[in-house]
CSV table of C-alpha atoms in Angstrom, one decimal:
chain,number,residue,atom,x,y,z
Q,110,MET,CA,-71.2,75.6,135.9
Q,111,ALA,CA,-69.3,74.6,132.8
Q,112,THR,CA,-68.2,71.4,134.6
Q,113,THR,CA,-71.8,70.5,135.4
Q,114,TRP,CA,-72.9,70.8,131.8
Q,115,LEU,CA,-70.0,68.6,130.6
Q,116,CYS,CA,-70.5,65.9,133.1
Q,117,ILE,CA,-74.2,65.0,132.5
Q,118,SER,CA,-75.0,62.1,130.2
Q,119,PRO,CA,-76.0,62.5,126.5
Q,120,SER,CA,-79.6,61.4,127.3
Q,121,GLN,CA,-79.9,64.1,129.9
Q,122,ARG,CA,-78.5,66.6,127.5
Q,123,SER,CA,-81.1,65.7,124.9
Q,124,ASP,CA,-83.9,66.1,127.4
Q,125,ALA,CA,-82.6,69.5,128.4
Q,126,THR,CA,-84.0,71.3,125.4
Q,127,THR,CA,-84.3,74.6,127.2
Q,128,PRO,CA,-80.9,75.7,128.4
Q,129,THR,CA,-80.7,77.1,131.9
Q,130,VAL,CA,-79.4,80.5,132.9
Q,131,ALA,CA,-76.1,79.0,133.9
Q,132,THR,CA,-75.8,77.2,130.6
Q,133,THR,CA,-76.5,80.3,128.6
Q,134,GLY,CA,-73.8,82.3,130.6
Q,135,ASN,CA,-71.4,79.5,130.1
Q,136,LEU,CA,-71.9,79.5,126.3
Q,137,LEU,CA,-71.4,83.3,126.3
Q,138,TRP,CA,-68.1,83.0,128.2
Q,139,ARG,CA,-66.9,80.3,125.7
Q,140,LYS,CA,-67.7,82.5,122.7
Q,141,LEU,CA,-66.0,85.5,124.4
Q,142,ALA,CA,-62.9,83.3,125.1
Q,143,ILE,CA,-62.8,82.2,121.5
Q,144,ALA,CA,-63.1,85.8,120.3
Q,145,VAL,CA,-60.2,86.9,122.6
Q,146,ALA,CA,-58.0,84.0,121.4
Q,147,VAL,CA,-58.7,84.8,117.7
Q,148,ALA,CA,-57.9,88.5,118.4
Q,149,SER,CA,-54.7,87.6,120.2
Q,150,MET,CA,-53.5,85.4,117.4
Q,151,ALA,CA,-54.2,88.2,114.9
Q,152,ALA,CA,-52.3,90.6,117.1
Q,153,VAL,CA,-49.3,88.2,117.4
Q,154,THR,CA,-49.4,87.7,113.7
Q,155,SER,CA,-49.3,91.4,113.0
Q,156,ALA,CA,-46.6,92.0,115.6
Q,157,HIS,CA,-44.5,89.2,114.0
Q,158,GLY,CA,-44.7,91.0,110.7
Q,159,ASP,CA,-43.9,94.4,112.3
Q,160,ASP,CA,-41.6,93.8,115.3
Q,161,HIS,CA,-40.8,97.4,116.0
Q,162,GLU,CA,-44.4,98.1,117.0
Q,163,ALA,CA,-44.5,95.3,119.5
Q,164,MET,CA,-41.3,96.4,121.2
Q,165,GLY,CA,-41.3,100.1,120.7
Q,166,MET,CA,-44.9,101.2,121.1
Q,167,ALA,CA,-45.6,99.2,124.3
Q,168,ALA,CA,-44.8,102.4,126.3
Q,169,GLY,CA,-45.3,105.1,123.7
Q,170,THR,CA,-45.5,105.9,120.0
Q,171,LEU,CA,-42.3,105.9,118.0
Q,172,PRO,CA,-41.1,109.4,117.0
Q,173,GLU,CA,-41.3,110.6,113.4
Q,174,ASP,CA,-37.6,110.3,112.8
Q,175,ALA,CA,-37.5,106.6,114.0
Q,176,PRO,CA,-37.3,105.2,110.4
Q,177,LEU,CA,-34.0,107.0,109.9
Q,178,TYR,CA,-32.2,104.8,112.3
Q,179,ARG,CA,-31.6,101.4,110.6
Q,180,TRP,CA,-28.9,99.5,108.9
Q,181,PRO,CA,-27.4,101.4,105.9
Q,182,GLU,CA,-28.9,100.3,102.6
Q,183,ASP,CA,-25.7,100.8,100.7
Q,184,PRO,CA,-23.3,97.9,101.0
Q,185,MET,CA,-19.9,98.4,102.5
Q,186,GLY,CA,-17.4,99.0,99.6
Q,187,TRP,CA,-14.1,97.2,99.2
Q,188,ALA,CA,-12.1,100.3,100.1
Q,189,LEU,CA,-13.9,100.7,103.4
Q,190,LYS,CA,-13.4,97.0,104.2
Q,191,VAL,CA,-9.6,97.3,103.5
Q,192,HIS,CA,-9.5,100.5,105.6
Q,193,LEU,CA,-11.1,98.8,108.6
Q,194,ALA,CA,-8.9,95.7,108.3
Q,195,LEU,CA,-5.6,97.7,108.0
Q,196,CYS,CA,-6.5,100.1,110.8
Q,197,LEU,CA,-7.4,97.3,113.2
Q,198,ILE,CA,-4.1,95.5,112.4
Q,199,ALA,CA,-2.1,98.7,112.9
Q,200,TYR,CA,-3.9,100.4,115.8
Q,201,VAL,CA,-5.1,97.4,117.8
Q,202,LEU,CA,-2.2,94.9,117.3
Q,203,ILE,CA,1.1,96.4,116.0
Q,204,LEU,CA,1.2,99.9,117.6
Q,205,PRO,CA,0.1,98.7,121.1
Q,206,THR,CA,2.8,96.0,120.8
Q,207,ALA,CA,5.4,98.6,119.9
Q,208,LEU,CA,4.3,100.7,122.9
Q,209,ILE,CA,4.8,97.8,125.2
Q,210,MET,CA,8.2,97.1,123.7
Q,211,GLU,CA,9.2,100.7,124.3
Q,212,LEU,CA,8.0,100.6,127.9
Q,213,ALA,CA,10.0,97.4,128.4
Q,214,ASN,CA,13.1,98.9,126.6
Q,215,ASN,CA,13.0,96.2,123.9
Q,216,LYS,CA,15.6,96.9,121.1
Q,217,PHE,CA,13.1,95.8,118.4
Q,218,HIS,CA,10.7,98.6,119.2
Q,219,PRO,CA,11.8,101.0,116.4
Q,220,LEU,CA,11.2,98.4,113.7
Q,221,VAL,CA,7.8,97.4,115.0
Q,222,GLN,CA,6.6,101.0,115.4
Q,223,ILE,CA,7.6,102.0,111.9
Q,224,GLY,CA,5.9,98.9,110.5
Q,225,GLY,CA,2.7,99.7,112.4
Q,226,ALA,CA,2.9,103.3,111.2
Q,227,LEU,CA,3.1,102.2,107.5
Q,228,VAL,CA,0.2,99.8,107.9
Q,229,GLY,CA,-1.8,102.5,109.7
Q,230,PHE,CA,-1.0,105.1,106.9
Q,231,LEU,CA,-2.2,102.7,104.2
Q,232,GLY,CA,-5.4,102.1,106.2
Q,233,ILE,CA,-6.1,105.9,106.4
Q,234,VAL,CA,-5.4,106.3,102.7
Q,235,PHE,CA,-8.0,103.6,101.9
Q,236,GLY,CA,-10.4,105.5,104.1
Q,237,TRP,CA,-9.9,108.5,101.9
Q,238,VAL,CA,-10.5,106.4,98.8
Q,239,ASN,CA,-13.9,105.4,100.2
Q,240,GLY,CA,-15.0,109.1,100.2
Q,241,HIS,CA,-17.3,110.8,102.7
Q,242,LEU,CA,-14.6,113.1,104.1
Q,243,GLY,CA,-16.9,115.7,105.7
Q,244,ASN,CA,-17.9,113.8,108.8
Q,245,ALA,CA,-16.4,113.7,112.3
Q,246,TYR,CA,-14.8,110.3,111.8
Q,247,ALA,CA,-12.9,111.5,108.7
Q,248,ARG,CA,-11.8,114.7,110.4
Q,249,PHE,CA,-10.6,112.7,113.4
Q,250,GLY,CA,-8.6,110.6,110.9
Q,251,TRP,CA,-6.5,113.6,110.1
Q,252,PHE,CA,-5.7,114.0,113.8
Q,253,MET,CA,-4.7,110.3,114.0
Q,254,LEU,CA,-2.5,110.7,111.0
Q,255,SER,CA,-0.7,113.7,112.5
Q,256,LEU,CA,-0.2,111.8,115.7
Q,257,LEU,CA,1.3,108.9,113.8
Q,258,VAL,CA,3.7,111.2,111.9
Q,259,VAL,CA,4.9,112.8,115.1
Q,260,GLN,CA,5.4,109.4,116.8
Q,261,THR,CA,7.3,108.0,113.8
Q,262,ALA,CA,9.5,111.1,113.5
Q,263,ALA,CA,10.4,111.0,117.2
Q,264,ASN,CA,11.1,107.2,116.9
Q,265,VAL,CA,13.5,107.8,113.9
Q,266,CYS,CA,15.3,110.7,115.8
Q,267,PHE,CA,15.7,108.5,118.9
Q,268,THR,CA,17.0,105.6,116.8
Q,269,LEU,CA,19.5,107.7,114.9
Q,270,GLY,CA,20.7,109.5,118.1
Q,271,LEU,CA,19.6,113.0,117.0
Q,272,LEU,CA,18.0,113.8,120.3
Q,273,LYS,CA,20.7,113.1,122.9
Q,274,LYS,CA,20.7,116.2,125.2
Q,275,SER,CA,17.0,116.1,126.2
Q,276,SER,CA,16.2,112.6,125.1
Q,277,GLN,CA,15.0,111.4,128.5
Q,278,LYS,CA,12.2,114.0,128.8
Q,279,LEU,CA,11.3,113.6,125.2
Q,280,ARG,CA,11.2,109.9,125.5
Q,281,THR,CA,8.9,110.2,128.5
Q,282,TRP,CA,6.5,112.4,126.4
Q,283,TYR,CA,6.9,109.9,123.6
Q,284,ARG,CA,5.7,107.1,125.8
Q,285,VAL,CA,2.8,109.2,127.2
Q,286,LEU,CA,1.8,109.9,123.6
Q,287,GLY,CA,1.8,106.2,122.8
Q,288,CYS,CA,-0.4,105.5,125.8
Q,289,PHE,CA,-2.9,108.2,124.7
Q,290,GLN,CA,-2.9,106.8,121.2
Q,291,ILE,CA,-4.7,103.7,122.5
Q,292,ALA,CA,-7.4,106.0,124.0
Q,293,PHE,CA,-7.6,107.9,120.7
Q,294,THR,CA,-8.0,104.6,118.8
Q,295,TYR,CA,-11.0,103.8,121.0
Q,296,VAL,CA,-12.4,107.3,120.2
Q,297,ALA,CA,-11.9,106.6,116.5
Q,298,MET,CA,-13.8,103.3,116.8
Q,299,VAL,CA,-16.7,105.0,118.6
Q,300,LEU,CA,-16.9,107.7,115.9
Q,301,GLY,CA,-16.8,105.1,113.2
Q,302,VAL,CA,-19.8,103.3,114.7
Q,303,ILE,CA,-21.7,106.6,115.1
Q,304,ARG,CA,-21.0,107.5,111.5
Q,305,TYR,CA,-21.9,104.1,110.0
Q,306,LEU,CA,-25.1,103.8,111.9
Q,307,ASN,CA,-26.1,107.5,111.5
Q,308,LEU,CA,-26.3,108.1,115.2
Q,309,CYS,CA,-26.2,111.4,117.0
Q,310,SER,CA,-28.1,113.2,114.3
Q,311,GLN,CA,-31.5,114.8,114.0
Q,312,GLY,CA,-30.9,117.4,116.7
Q,313,HIS,CA,-29.9,114.9,119.5
Q,314,LEU,CA,-26.1,115.7,119.6
Q,315,GLY,CA,-26.1,116.8,123.2
Q,316,GLN,CA,-27.9,113.8,124.5
Q,317,CYS,CA,-25.7,111.5,122.4
Q,318,ILE,CA,-22.4,113.1,123.6
Q,319,SER,CA,-23.6,112.8,127.2
Q,320,HIS,CA,-24.2,109.1,126.9
Q,321,PHE,CA,-21.0,108.3,125.0
Q,322,ALA,CA,-18.7,110.6,127.0
Q,323,ARG,CA,-20.0,109.3,130.4
Q,324,GLY,CA,-20.0,105.7,129.3
Q,325,SER,CA,-16.5,106.0,128.0
Q,326,ALA,CA,-15.3,107.6,131.2
Q,327,LEU,CA,-16.7,104.6,133.2
Q,328,ILE,CA,-14.9,102.2,130.8
Q,329,ALA,CA,-11.7,104.2,131.2
Q,330,GLY,CA,-12.0,103.9,135.0
Q,331,GLY,CA,-12.6,100.2,134.8
Q,332,ILE,CA,-9.5,99.6,132.6
Q,333,THR,CA,-7.4,101.8,134.7
Q,334,LEU,CA,-8.4,99.9,137.8
Q,335,LEU,CA,-7.5,96.6,136.0
Q,336,PHE,CA,-4.0,97.9,135.2
Q,337,PHE,CA,-3.5,98.9,138.9
Q,338,LEU,CA,-4.6,95.5,140.1
Q,339,ARG,CA,-2.5,93.5,137.7
Q,340,LEU,CA,0.6,95.6,138.1
Q,341,TYR,CA,0.5,96.5,141.8
Q,342,GLY,CA,-1.3,93.7,143.6
Q,343,ALA,CA,-4.5,93.6,145.6
Q,344,ALA,CA,-3.9,96.6,147.8
Q,345,MET,CA,-2.3,98.7,145.0
Q,346,LEU,CA,0.2,100.3,147.4
Q,347,ASP,CA,2.5,101.6,144.7
Q,348,VAL,CA,-0.3,103.8,143.3
Q,349,ARG,CA,0.3,105.7,146.6
Q,350,ARG,CA,-3.4,106.7,146.8
Q,351,PRO,CA,-6.6,104.8,147.1
Q,352,PRO,CA,-8.2,103.9,143.7
Q,353,GLU,CA,-11.3,105.8,144.8
Q,354,LEU,CA,-9.3,109.0,144.3
Q,355,PHE,CA,-9.0,108.3,140.5
Q,356,ILE,CA,-12.6,107.0,140.3
Q,357,SER,CA,-13.8,110.1,142.1
Q,358,ILE,CA,-12.1,112.3,139.6
Q,359,ILE,CA,-13.8,110.5,136.8
Q,360,MET,CA,-17.1,110.7,138.6
Q,361,THR,CA,-16.7,114.5,139.0
Q,362,ILE,CA,-16.1,114.9,135.3
Q,363,VAL,CA,-19.0,112.6,134.4
Q,364,GLY,CA,-21.2,114.6,136.8
Q,365,VAL,CA,-20.4,117.9,135.0
Q,366,ILE,CA,-21.0,116.3,131.6
Q,367,GLY,CA,-24.3,114.8,132.7
Q,368,THR,CA,-25.5,118.1,134.2
Q,369,PHE,CA,-24.8,120.4,131.3
Q,370,THR,CA,-25.1,118.3,128.2
Q,371,GLU,CA,-27.9,115.7,128.2
Q,372,HIS,CA,-31.0,117.9,128.8
Q,373,ASN,CA,-29.8,121.4,128.5
Q,374,PHE,CA,-29.4,122.7,132.0
Q,375,PHE,CA,-30.1,126.3,130.9
Q,376,GLN,CA,-33.3,125.5,129.1
Q,377,SER,CA,-36.1,128.0,129.8
Q,378,SER,CA,-39.3,126.6,131.4
Q,379,ALA,CA,-41.5,129.6,130.5
Q,380,ASN,CA,-43.0,127.8,127.6
Q,381,ALA,CA,-45.1,124.7,128.5
Q,382,GLU,CA,-43.6,122.8,125.6
Q,383,GLU,CA,-40.1,123.5,126.9
Q,384,SER,CA,-40.7,122.8,130.5
Q,385,TRP,CA,-38.6,120.1,132.2
Q,386,SER,CA,-40.0,116.6,132.6
Q,387,HIS,CA,-39.3,114.2,135.4
Q,388,LYS,CA,-36.6,112.6,133.2
Q,389,ASP,CA,-34.9,116.0,132.8
Q,390,LEU,CA,-34.9,116.6,136.5
Q,391,GLN,CA,-33.7,113.1,137.3
Q,392,HIS,CA,-30.8,113.1,134.9
Q,393,THR,CA,-29.7,116.6,135.9
Q,394,PHE,CA,-29.7,115.8,139.6
Q,395,ILE,CA,-27.9,112.5,139.0
Q,396,GLY,CA,-25.2,114.6,137.4
Q,397,ILE,CA,-25.2,117.0,140.4
Q,398,SER,CA,-25.0,114.1,142.9
Q,399,TRP,CA,-22.0,112.6,141.0
Q,400,PHE,CA,-20.3,116.0,141.0
Q,401,ALA,CA,-20.9,116.6,144.7
Q,402,GLY,CA,-20.1,113.0,145.8
Q,403,GLY,CA,-17.0,113.0,143.6
Q,404,LEU,CA,-15.7,116.2,145.3
Q,405,LEU,CA,-16.4,114.6,148.7
Q,406,SER,CA,-14.6,111.4,147.8
Q,407,ILE,CA,-11.6,113.3,146.3
Q,408,PHE,CA,-11.3,115.3,149.6
Q,409,MET,CA,-11.4,112.1,151.7
Q,410,SER,CA,-8.9,110.2,149.5
Q,411,TRP,CA,-6.4,112.9,148.6
Q,412,ASN,CA,-3.9,112.1,151.4
Q,413,ALA,CA,-5.2,108.8,152.5
Q,414,HIS,CA,-3.4,105.5,152.8
Q,415,PRO,CA,-3.9,103.2,149.9
Q,416,ARG,CA,-5.7,100.8,152.2
Q,417,ASN,CA,-8.0,103.5,153.6
Q,418,ARG,CA,-10.7,103.1,150.9
Q,419,THR,CA,-13.8,105.3,151.0
Q,420,PRO,CA,-17.3,103.9,150.3
Q,421,ILE,CA,-18.6,107.2,148.9
Q,422,PRO,CA,-18.3,106.2,145.2
Q,423,SER,CA,-20.0,102.8,145.9
Q,424,LEU,CA,-22.9,104.5,147.6
Q,425,ILE,CA,-23.3,106.9,144.6
Q,426,PHE,CA,-23.2,103.9,142.2
Q,427,ILE,CA,-25.9,102.1,144.2
Q,428,ALA,CA,-28.2,105.2,144.5
Q,429,THR,CA,-27.8,106.0,140.8
Q,430,GLY,CA,-28.4,102.3,139.9
Q,431,ILE,CA,-31.7,102.2,141.8
Q,432,ALA,CA,-32.8,105.4,140.2
Q,433,MET,CA,-32.1,104.0,136.7
Q,434,ILE,CA,-33.8,100.7,137.5
Q,435,ILE,CA,-37.1,102.5,138.3
Q,436,HIS,CA,-36.5,105.1,135.6
Q,437,GLN,CA,-39.3,105.1,133.0
Q,438,GLN,CA,-38.9,106.2,129.4
Q,439,ASP,CA,-41.4,106.8,126.6
Q,440,LEU,CA,-40.3,103.6,124.9
Q,441,ALA,CA,-40.2,100.2,126.6
Q,442,MET,CA,-36.9,99.3,124.9
Q,443,SER,CA,-35.3,102.5,126.4
Q,444,SER,CA,-36.6,101.6,129.9
Q,445,HIS,CA,-35.1,98.1,129.6
Q,446,ALA,CA,-31.8,99.6,128.5
Q,447,HIS,CA,-31.7,101.9,131.4
Q,448,PHE,CA,-32.5,99.0,133.7
Q,449,LEU,CA,-29.4,97.2,132.4
Q,450,PHE,CA,-27.3,100.3,133.2
Q,451,GLY,CA,-28.9,100.6,136.7
Q,452,ALA,CA,-28.4,96.9,137.5
Q,453,SER,CA,-24.7,97.1,136.5
Q,454,LEU,CA,-24.2,100.2,138.8
Q,455,VAL,CA,-25.8,98.5,141.7
Q,456,LEU,CA,-23.7,95.4,141.3
Q,457,LEU,CA,-20.6,97.6,140.9
Q,458,GLY,CA,-21.3,99.3,144.2
Q,459,LEU,CA,-22.0,96.1,146.1
Q,460,SER,CA,-18.9,94.4,144.8
Q,461,THR,CA,-16.7,97.4,145.6
Q,462,ILE,CA,-18.1,97.5,149.2
Q,463,CYS,CA,-17.3,93.8,149.6
Q,464,GLU,CA,-13.8,94.5,148.3
Q,465,ILE,CA,-13.2,97.4,150.7
Q,466,THR,CA,-14.5,95.2,153.6
Q,467,MET,CA,-12.1,92.3,152.8
Q,468,LEU,CA,-9.1,94.6,152.5
Q,469,ALA,CA,-9.9,96.4,155.7
Q,470,SER,CA,-10.3,93.1,157.6
Q,471,GLY,CA,-6.8,92.1,156.7
Q,472,ILE,CA,-7.9,88.9,154.9
Q,473,VAL,CA,-5.9,90.0,151.9
Q,474,LYS,CA,-2.2,91.0,152.3
Q,475,ASP,CA,-0.7,94.0,150.6
Q,476,ARG,CA,1.3,92.1,148.0
Q,477,ASP,CA,-1.1,89.3,147.3
Q,478,SER,CA,-2.5,88.7,143.9
Q,479,PRO,CA,-5.9,90.5,143.2
Q,480,MET,CA,-9.0,88.8,144.6
Q,481,GLY,CA,-11.7,87.6,142.2
Q,482,ILE,CA,-14.2,90.0,143.6
Q,483,GLN,CA,-11.9,92.9,142.6
Q,484,TYR,CA,-12.2,91.7,139.0
Q,485,LEU,CA,-16.0,91.9,139.4
Q,486,SER,CA,-15.6,95.6,140.2
Q,487,VAL,CA,-13.6,96.0,136.9
Q,488,PHE,CA,-16.2,94.1,134.9
Q,489,PHE,CA,-19.2,95.9,136.3
Q,490,MET,CA,-17.6,99.3,135.8
Q,491,CYS,CA,-17.0,98.5,132.2
Q,492,SER,CA,-20.4,96.9,131.6
Q,493,SER,CA,-22.1,100.0,133.2
Q,494,GLY,CA,-20.2,102.2,130.7
Q,495,MET,CA,-21.2,100.0,127.8
Q,496,ALA,CA,-24.9,100.0,128.9
Q,497,LEU,CA,-24.9,103.8,129.3
Q,498,MET,CA,-23.5,104.3,125.9
Q,499,GLY,CA,-26.0,101.9,124.4
Q,500,ALA,CA,-29.0,103.6,126.1
Q,501,ASN,CA,-28.9,106.7,124.0
Q,502,ARG,CA,-32.1,107.6,122.1
Q,503,ASP,CA,-30.7,107.0,118.6
Q,504,MET,CA,-29.3,103.6,119.4
Q,505,ILE,CA,-32.6,102.5,121.0
Q,506,LEU,CA,-34.5,103.5,117.8
Q,507,PHE,CA,-31.9,101.6,115.7
Q,508,LEU,CA,-32.4,98.5,117.8
Q,509,ILE,CA,-36.2,98.7,117.5
Q,510,ASN,CA,-36.0,99.0,113.7
Q,511,SER,CA,-33.5,96.2,113.6
Q,512,GLY,CA,-35.8,93.8,115.6
Q,513,VAL,CA,-33.3,93.4,118.4
Q,514,ASP,CA,-34.8,92.7,121.8
Q,515,VAL,CA,-33.3,93.8,125.1
Q,516,ALA,CA,-32.0,90.3,126.0
Q,517,THR,CA,-30.1,90.0,122.8
Q,518,TYR,CA,-28.8,93.5,123.2
Q,519,ALA,CA,-27.6,92.7,126.8
Q,520,LEU,CA,-25.7,89.7,125.5
Q,521,ILE,CA,-24.1,91.9,122.7
Q,522,LEU,CA,-22.9,94.4,125.3
Q,523,LEU,CA,-21.7,91.6,127.5
Q,524,SER,CA,-19.6,90.2,124.7
Q,525,PHE,CA,-18.0,93.5,123.9
Q,526,CYS,CA,-17.2,94.0,127.6
Q,527,PHE,CA,-15.5,90.6,127.8
Q,528,LEU,CA,-13.5,91.3,124.7
Q,529,MET,CA,-12.4,94.7,126.0
Q,530,ILE,CA,-11.2,93.3,129.4
Q,531,PHE,CA,-9.5,90.4,127.6
Q,532,TYR,CA,-7.6,92.8,125.4
Q,533,ALA,CA,-6.5,94.9,128.4
Q,534,ASN,CA,-5.3,91.7,130.2
Q,535,VAL,CA,-3.3,90.6,127.1
Q,536,LEU,CA,-1.5,94.0,127.0
Q,537,VAL,CA,-0.6,93.7,130.7
Q,538,ASP,CA,0.6,90.1,130.3
Q,539,ALA,CA,2.7,91.1,127.3
Q,540,PHE,CA,4.3,93.9,129.3
Q,541,ILE,CA,5.0,91.6,132.3
Q,542,ALA,CA,6.5,89.0,130.0
Q,543,MET,CA,8.9,91.6,128.4
Q,544,ALA,CA,9.7,93.8,131.4
Q,545,GLY,CA,9.1,91.4,134.3
Q,546,PRO,CA,6.8,92.1,137.3
Q,547,ALA,CA,6.9,95.5,138.9
Q,548,GLU,CA,9.2,95.8,141.9
Q,549,PRO,CA,7.6,97.0,145.2
Q,550,LYS,CA,8.4,100.6,146.0
Q,551,TYR,CA,6.0,101.4,148.8
Q,552,ASP,CA,6.6,98.8,151.4
Q,553,SER,CA,6.7,101.2,154.3
Q,554,LEU,CA,2.9,101.4,154.3
Q,555,GLU,CA,2.5,97.7,154.9
Q,556,SER,CA,3.2,98.4,158.6
Q,557,GLY,CA,0.0,100.5,158.8
Q,558,VAL,CA,2.0,103.7,159.7
Q,559,ASP,CA,0.8,106.8,158.0
Q,560,GLU,CA,3.0,108.4,155.4
Q,561,ALA,CA,2.9,111.8,157.2
Q,562,SER,CA,4.3,110.2,160.4
Q,563,GLN,CA,7.0,108.6,158.4
Q,564,ARG,CA,8.2,112.0,157.2
Q,565,THR,CA,8.4,113.4,160.7
Q,566,SER,CA,10.9,110.7,161.8
Q,567,THR,CA,14.5,110.7,160.7
Q,568,SER,CA,15.3,109.4,157.2
Q,569,SER,CA,17.6,106.8,158.6
Q,570,GLN,CA,14.9,105.2,160.8
Q,571,THR,CA,12.7,102.6,159.2
Q,572,LEU,CA,10.2,100.0,160.5
Q,573,SER,CA,11.2,96.4,160.7
Q,574,PRO,CA,9.4,93.4,162.3
Q,575,ARG,CA,10.5,92.5,165.9
Q,576,PRO,CA,11.1,88.9,166.7
Q,577,GLU,CA,8.3,86.9,168.4
Q,578,GLY,CA,7.5,87.9,171.9
Q,579,GLY,CA,7.9,91.7,171.5
Q,580,SER,CA,5.8,94.4,169.9
Q,581,LYS,CA,4.9,94.1,166.3
Q,582,TYR,CA,7.5,96.7,165.0
Q,583,SER,CA,10.8,98.2,166.1
Q,584,ILE,CA,12.8,101.1,165.0
Q,585,SER,CA,15.9,100.2,163.0
Q,586,SER,CA,18.7,102.4,161.7
Q,587,ASP,CA,19.4,100.1,158.8
Q,588,PRO,CA,17.2,101.1,155.8
Q,589,LEU,CA,17.5,97.6,154.3
Q,590,SER,CA,16.1,95.9,157.4
Q,591,ALA,CA,12.5,97.0,156.7
């Protein structure tokens, strides 16, 4: 119709003084298209001037407290900048290095630890100068200071020889305390971000704790798995249990946290305004499934051979990931953030199943270096934790007010995940460089014989390879022949 009108000659157009019905309809469609185009440009212009409406109101109206979550208007003072710089130098660089030197029995450990303690103390003092001592971050600073004083006092006592009788047990606790200090440093960083961005406020503390606690647990599981891989090889024999045992313990804890914190499990549904929504039911039953599946996986992995890996955690990851991918929130940005979390969980489950399959097939030997796909499991576990922490309600409102879209947010989380894994690898490399690679201590399981059957035989009998032509193993009375 429109094509017919455009293709006739000008003379024919002049003769057609009375437009046909098709021509009249065509003109109406043109005017309607122009009106739609003008309205669209006006909408784009208004959205460009107010980005949070374009991103946040696509799937619902922003709540009344949304304007509270934005970058602080007050500039960061010089005292706070010095506090952050000194604390990063002390708790991220010097004190972890001192811990590695202690684990490697390096003689310069006392000097490095005392130097890190002095820098950390100065950093905490500048934090007090900045003021605002009534928040959780400042209160946790007192705990970090107390921990630093205890470590330094123990270090001085060990150096001066004041603790000789029970020094071995105390030194073990001293090393454990140093390991926990790295975890406490991470907690302090999270609390600092929460305080600076004014998150976890306005009555959303339970939901915020749920997201940050569960996400941090996933990150802890990923970093622990990385340490096992780097120190003990692909099969992680010296751990003496399958890694799914430790992952299942974390899953059980995460399930309990998700069940009883995020949406108030004991909330009454008598009032219509307080009744549970589909999101409440979904989050609660995800927590229950993690708790139940974690218990099952713990039971299956408790006395298992390190190579006997169970796929239960992977199946739970995939099921939860699918639920989060199709999970709908009242804000489009929140739905996209949960999609990132779900996609990371699905990829985590699939990569772990591939890893289990390759180990069970015998392609990878017990003492081989870790496979590349095993590092994928580490990465996706950390990235799922980062995505879960970043999907809490207050953070979503902050992103909407800041004009950050989901693609940019995903790249930011990806960058932090890479930096975290890089830092963990640097710590492992520094330990290996100072102490040397770990010596194998669990070679008896390479034969595929169960540990329980080993204990039933005599202590002098060990398994050793038989020469070609015979069976795979023979019994030897020489313990060094294995």
